[in-house]
């Protein structure tokens, strides 16, 4: 029996989503795209899930689109429509997920695989991890949000060089560029990601969702508009159970017990 292209496991409020095509460094094919979309939908629907870890099985995080498929090799595919139907919904679902996503980047994150890492909320990398905007190497344009994410993360000068030159960026350089939050030893990556996600899962989930919304909207807003966004979202946060618990815990000088509502 063929192993599932995407594995999921839930433990202590954290769903771990593992891309599982080790033989091709977790290159994205229809089965994996469907699996990722299903996993994100399940994480959104399950109130017991309050944080997500995204990682890759084996030696790599994700090598990008599977260029070895017949459709890709022969050019017999509508790539634009394929992006719209299969890739875009995943990137949007990640950014719109009302729960934080931690990327645990093991090995290579290339092409669309790098885009998936950048779509996460917190990016952790093992020491041997690397990031590559591989598109220009094969005559393609960066996609899956890379042309939106990269200039905002690393600035225009670095974004242009990363995309045009298509040079592999080691984890330590990625940290310097601001592409990742932390770099840890390879053998400590899974535990670091699990601990980070567990910490987020114990935090006020609704507030984290509202923070994600505020950051997304800030990309298109001027200061005055964003101040109004903050006011509206703060009003929602003010009415949550977790805000009341946070204040009560602060007054009582005890650790808060957030429930995610």
CSV table of C-alpha atoms in Angstrom, one decimal:
chain,number,residue,atom,x,y,z
A,1,UNK,CA,0.0,0.0,0.0
A,2,UNK,CA,1.3,3.5,-0.9
A,3,UNK,CA,2.0,5.7,2.1
A,4,UNK,CA,-0.2,8.8,2.4
A,5,UNK,CA,1.4,11.9,0.8
A,6,UNK,CA,0.6,13.9,3.9
A,7,UNK,CA,0.6,12.6,7.5
A,8,UNK,CA,-1.2,14.3,10.4
A,9,UNK,CA,-1.1,13.7,14.1
A,10,UNK,CA,-2.7,15.6,17.0
A,11,UNK,CA,-1.1,15.8,20.4
A,12,UNK,CA,-1.8,18.3,23.2
A,13,UNK,CA,-3.5,20.9,21.0
A,14,UNK,CA,-0.9,20.7,18.3
A,15,UNK,CA,-1.5,19.2,14.8
A,16,UNK,CA,1.7,18.1,13.1
A,17,UNK,CA,1.4,18.0,9.3
A,18,UNK,CA,4.2,16.1,7.6
A,19,UNK,CA,4.8,16.1,3.9
A,20,UNK,CA,5.6,12.5,3.1
A,21,UNK,CA,7.1,11.9,-0.3
A,22,UNK,CA,10.7,11.3,0.9
A,23,UNK,CA,11.9,9.7,-2.3
A,24,UNK,CA,11.5,13.0,-4.1
A,25,UNK,CA,12.3,15.3,-1.2
A,26,UNK,CA,8.6,15.9,-0.6
A,27,UNK,CA,8.0,17.4,-4.1
A,28,UNK,CA,4.4,18.6,-4.5
A,29,UNK,CA,2.1,16.5,-6.5
A,30,UNK,CA,-1.7,16.4,-6.7
A,31,UNK,CA,-2.0,13.9,-3.8
A,32,UNK,CA,0.2,16.1,-1.5
A,33,UNK,CA,-1.6,19.3,-2.5
A,34,UNK,CA,-5.0,17.6,-1.7
A,35,UNK,CA,-3.5,16.3,1.6
A,36,UNK,CA,-2.3,19.7,2.7
A,37,UNK,CA,-5.6,21.3,1.9
A,38,UNK,CA,-7.4,18.6,3.8
A,39,UNK,CA,-5.1,18.9,6.8
A,40,UNK,CA,-5.5,22.7,7.0
A,41,UNK,CA,-9.3,22.3,6.8
A,42,UNK,CA,-9.2,19.7,9.6
A,43,UNK,CA,-7.0,22.0,11.7
A,44,UNK,CA,-9.4,24.9,11.2
A,45,UNK,CA,-12.5,22.8,12.1
A,46,UNK,CA,-11.1,21.1,15.2
A,47,UNK,CA,-11.4,23.3,18.3
A,48,UNK,CA,-9.0,21.0,20.1
A,49,UNK,CA,-6.2,22.0,17.6
A,50,UNK,CA,-4.8,25.4,18.6
A,51,UNK,CA,-1.5,25.3,16.7
A,52,UNK,CA,0.0,23.5,13.7
A,53,UNK,CA,3.5,22.3,12.8
A,54,UNK,CA,4.4,21.9,9.1
A,55,UNK,CA,7.5,19.8,8.3
A,56,UNK,CA,8.8,17.3,5.8
A,57,UNK,CA,9.7,13.7,6.2
A,58,UNK,CA,13.2,12.5,5.6
A,59,UNK,CA,16.0,14.7,4.3
A,60,UNK,CA,14.1,17.7,3.0
A,61,UNK,CA,11.2,20.0,3.8
A,62,UNK,CA,9.9,20.4,0.3
A,63,UNK,CA,11.6,20.5,-3.1
A,64,UNK,CA,8.7,22.5,-4.8
A,65,UNK,CA,6.5,21.2,-7.6
A,66,UNK,CA,7.2,17.7,-8.8
A,67,UNK,CA,9.0,18.4,-12.1
A,68,UNK,CA,9.3,14.7,-12.8
A,69,UNK,CA,5.6,14.3,-13.5
A,70,UNK,CA,4.5,13.6,-17.1
A,71,UNK,CA,2.4,16.8,-17.2
A,72,UNK,CA,5.4,19.0,-16.1
A,73,UNK,CA,7.9,17.3,-18.4
A,74,UNK,CA,5.8,17.5,-21.5
A,75,UNK,CA,4.2,20.9,-20.8
A,76,UNK,CA,0.8,19.4,-21.3
A,77,UNK,CA,-0.8,21.3,-18.4
A,78,UNK,CA,-2.4,24.7,-17.8
A,79,UNK,CA,0.0,25.8,-15.2
A,80,UNK,CA,-1.8,29.1,-14.5
A,81,UNK,CA,-5.1,27.3,-13.8
A,82,UNK,CA,-3.2,24.7,-11.8
A,83,UNK,CA,-1.8,27.4,-9.5
A,84,UNK,CA,-5.2,29.0,-9.1
A,85,UNK,CA,-7.0,25.7,-8.3
A,86,UNK,CA,-4.5,23.8,-6.3
A,87,UNK,CA,-1.7,26.0,-4.9
A,88,UNK,CA,-3.3,29.3,-4.2
A,89,UNK,CA,-6.0,27.9,-1.9
A,90,UNK,CA,-3.3,26.3,0.3
A,91,UNK,CA,-1.3,29.5,0.7
A,92,UNK,CA,-4.4,31.5,1.4
A,93,UNK,CA,-5.7,28.8,3.9
A,94,UNK,CA,-2.4,29.0,5.7
A,95,UNK,CA,-2.5,32.8,6.1
A,96,UNK,CA,-6.2,32.7,7.0
A,97,UNK,CA,-6.0,29.8,9.4
A,98,UNK,CA,-7.2,31.2,12.8
A,99,UNK,CA,-4.4,29.3,14.5
A,100,UNK,CA,-0.6,29.8,14.3
A,101,UNK,CA,1.5,27.6,12.0
A,102,UNK,CA,5.1,26.7,12.8
A,103,UNK,CA,7.4,25.7,10.0
A,104,UNK,CA,10.1,23.2,10.9
A,105,UNK,CA,12.4,23.4,7.9
A,106,UNK,CA,14.6,20.3,7.6
A,107,UNK,CA,16.9,20.2,4.6
A,108,UNK,CA,15.9,22.0,1.4
A,109,UNK,CA,12.9,24.4,1.0
A,110,UNK,CA,13.0,25.1,-2.7
A,111,UNK,CA,10.6,26.8,-5.1
A,112,UNK,CA,7.1,26.4,-3.9
A,113,UNK,CA,8.4,24.6,-0.9
A,114,UNK,CA,10.1,27.9,0.2
A,115,UNK,CA,6.9,29.7,-0.4
A,116,UNK,CA,5.1,27.3,1.9
A,117,UNK,CA,7.7,27.9,4.6
A,118,UNK,CA,7.2,31.7,4.2
A,119,UNK,CA,3.5,31.4,4.5
A,120,UNK,CA,3.8,30.0,8.0
A,121,UNK,CA,3.7,32.3,11.0
A,122,UNK,CA,6.9,31.1,12.8
A,123,UNK,CA,9.8,29.6,10.8
A,124,UNK,CA,12.3,27.4,12.5
A,125,UNK,CA,15.2,25.8,10.6
A,126,UNK,CA,17.7,23.1,11.2
A,127,UNK,CA,21.4,23.9,10.7
A,128,UNK,CA,21.5,22.0,7.5
A,129,UNK,CA,18.4,23.6,6.1
A,130,UNK,CA,18.6,25.8,3.0
A,131,UNK,CA,16.2,28.1,1.0
A,132,UNK,CA,16.2,28.4,-2.7
A,133,UNK,CA,14.1,30.5,-5.1
A,134,UNK,CA,14.7,27.9,-7.8
A,135,UNK,CA,12.3,29.2,-10.5
A,136,UNK,CA,14.7,31.1,-12.7
A,137,UNK,CA,17.0,28.1,-13.0
A,138,UNK,CA,14.3,26.4,-15.1
A,139,UNK,CA,12.9,29.4,-16.8
A,140,UNK,CA,9.9,30.1,-14.6
A,141,UNK,CA,8.6,32.9,-12.4
A,142,UNK,CA,8.4,32.7,-8.6
A,143,UNK,CA,4.9,31.7,-7.5
A,144,UNK,CA,2.8,30.6,-4.5
A,145,UNK,CA,3.2,34.0,-3.0
A,146,UNK,CA,7.0,34.4,-3.1
A,147,UNK,CA,6.9,37.7,-5.0
A,148,UNK,CA,4.6,39.0,-2.2
A,149,UNK,CA,6.3,37.5,0.8
A,150,UNK,CA,10.0,38.0,0.0
A,151,UNK,CA,10.1,41.8,-0.6
A,152,UNK,CA,8.2,42.3,2.6
A,153,UNK,CA,10.5,40.0,4.6
A,154,UNK,CA,14.0,40.8,3.2
A,155,UNK,CA,13.5,44.0,1.3
A,156,UNK,CA,13.5,44.7,-2.4
A,157,UNK,CA,17.2,44.5,-3.0
A,158,UNK,CA,17.6,41.0,-1.5
A,159,UNK,CA,14.3,39.8,-2.9
A,160,UNK,CA,15.4,40.6,-6.4
A,161,UNK,CA,18.8,39.0,-6.0
A,162,UNK,CA,17.3,35.8,-4.4
A,163,UNK,CA,14.8,35.4,-7.3
A,164,UNK,CA,17.1,36.4,-10.2
A,165,UNK,CA,20.3,34.7,-9.1
A,166,UNK,CA,18.6,31.6,-7.7
A,167,UNK,CA,21.4,31.0,-5.2
A,168,UNK,CA,20.9,28.6,-2.3
A,169,UNK,CA,20.7,30.3,1.0
A,170,UNK,CA,22.0,28.3,4.0
A,171,UNK,CA,20.1,28.4,7.3
A,172,UNK,CA,22.5,30.8,9.0
A,173,UNK,CA,22.3,33.3,6.2
A,174,UNK,CA,18.5,32.9,6.1
A,175,UNK,CA,18.5,33.9,9.8
A,176,UNK,CA,20.5,37.0,9.1
A,177,UNK,CA,18.1,37.9,6.2
A,178,UNK,CA,15.1,37.6,8.5
A,179,UNK,CA,13.7,34.6,6.7
A,180,UNK,CA,13.6,32.4,9.8
A,181,UNK,CA,13.0,33.0,13.5
A,182,UNK,CA,15.5,30.6,14.9
A,183,UNK,CA,18.1,28.1,13.7
A,184,UNK,CA,18.7,25.0,15.8
A,185,UNK,CA,20.7,21.8,15.6
A,186,UNK,CA,19.2,19.4,13.1
A,187,UNK,CA,18.6,16.8,15.8
A,188,UNK,CA,16.8,19.4,18.0
A,189,UNK,CA,14.5,20.8,15.3
A,190,UNK,CA,11.5,18.5,15.9
A,191,UNK,CA,11.6,19.1,19.6
A,192,UNK,CA,12.0,22.9,19.2
A,193,UNK,CA,9.1,23.0,16.8
A,194,UNK,CA,6.9,20.9,19.1
A,195,UNK,CA,7.8,23.1,22.0
A,196,UNK,CA,7.1,26.3,20.1
A,197,UNK,CA,3.7,25.0,18.9
A,198,UNK,CA,2.8,23.8,22.4
A,199,UNK,CA,3.6,27.3,23.8
A,200,UNK,CA,1.4,28.9,21.1
A,201,UNK,CA,-1.4,26.3,21.7
A,202,UNK,CA,-1.5,27.4,25.4
A,203,UNK,CA,-1.8,31.1,24.5
A,204,UNK,CA,-5.1,33.0,23.8
A,205,UNK,CA,-6.0,31.5,20.4
A,206,UNK,CA,-8.5,34.1,19.4
A,207,UNK,CA,-6.0,36.9,20.1
A,208,UNK,CA,-3.4,35.1,17.9
A,209,UNK,CA,-6.0,34.9,15.1
A,210,UNK,CA,-6.7,38.6,15.4
A,211,UNK,CA,-3.0,39.4,15.3
A,212,UNK,CA,-2.7,37.4,12.1
A,213,UNK,CA,-5.6,39.3,10.6
A,214,UNK,CA,-4.1,42.6,11.6
A,215,UNK,CA,-0.7,41.8,10.0
A,216,UNK,CA,-2.4,40.6,6.8
A,217,UNK,CA,-4.4,43.8,6.5
A,218,UNK,CA,-1.4,46.0,7.3
A,219,UNK,CA,0.2,45.1,3.9
A,220,UNK,CA,-2.4,47.2,2.0
A,221,UNK,CA,-3.2,49.9,4.6
A,222,UNK,CA,-1.9,53.4,5.4
A,223,UNK,CA,-1.3,54.2,9.0
A,224,UNK,CA,-4.7,55.8,9.6
A,225,UNK,CA,-6.5,52.8,8.1
A,226,UNK,CA,-4.4,50.4,10.1
A,227,UNK,CA,-5.1,52.3,13.3
A,228,UNK,CA,-8.8,51.7,12.6
A,229,UNK,CA,-8.2,48.0,11.9
A,230,UNK,CA,-6.4,47.7,15.3
A,231,UNK,CA,-9.3,49.4,17.1
A,232,UNK,CA,-11.9,47.1,15.5
A,233,UNK,CA,-9.9,43.9,16.2
A,234,UNK,CA,-9.0,45.1,19.8
A,235,UNK,CA,-12.8,45.4,20.4
A,236,UNK,CA,-13.2,41.8,19.4
A,237,UNK,CA,-10.3,40.7,21.6
A,238,UNK,CA,-11.6,42.7,24.6
A,239,UNK,CA,-14.8,40.5,24.5
A,240,UNK,CA,-13.1,37.1,24.7
A,241,UNK,CA,-13.0,34.8,27.6
A,242,UNK,CA,-9.2,34.7,27.4
A,243,UNK,CA,-8.9,38.4,27.9
A,244,UNK,CA,-10.9,38.2,31.1
A,245,UNK,CA,-8.8,35.3,32.2
A,246,UNK,CA,-5.6,37.2,31.4
A,247,UNK,CA,-6.7,40.2,33.5
A,248,UNK,CA,-7.8,37.9,36.3
A,249,UNK,CA,-4.5,36.0,36.3
A,250,UNK,CA,-2.5,39.3,36.2
A,251,UNK,CA,-4.4,40.7,39.2
A,252,UNK,CA,-4.1,37.4,41.2
A,253,UNK,CA,-0.4,37.1,40.2
A,254,UNK,CA,-0.9,33.6,38.9
A,255,UNK,CA,-0.3,31.9,35.5
A,256,UNK,CA,-3.3,32.4,33.1
A,257,UNK,CA,-5.3,29.3,32.0
A,258,UNK,CA,-6.4,30.2,28.4
A,259,UNK,CA,-9.1,28.2,26.8
A,260,UNK,CA,-8.8,29.6,23.2
A,261,UNK,CA,-12.1,31.5,23.2
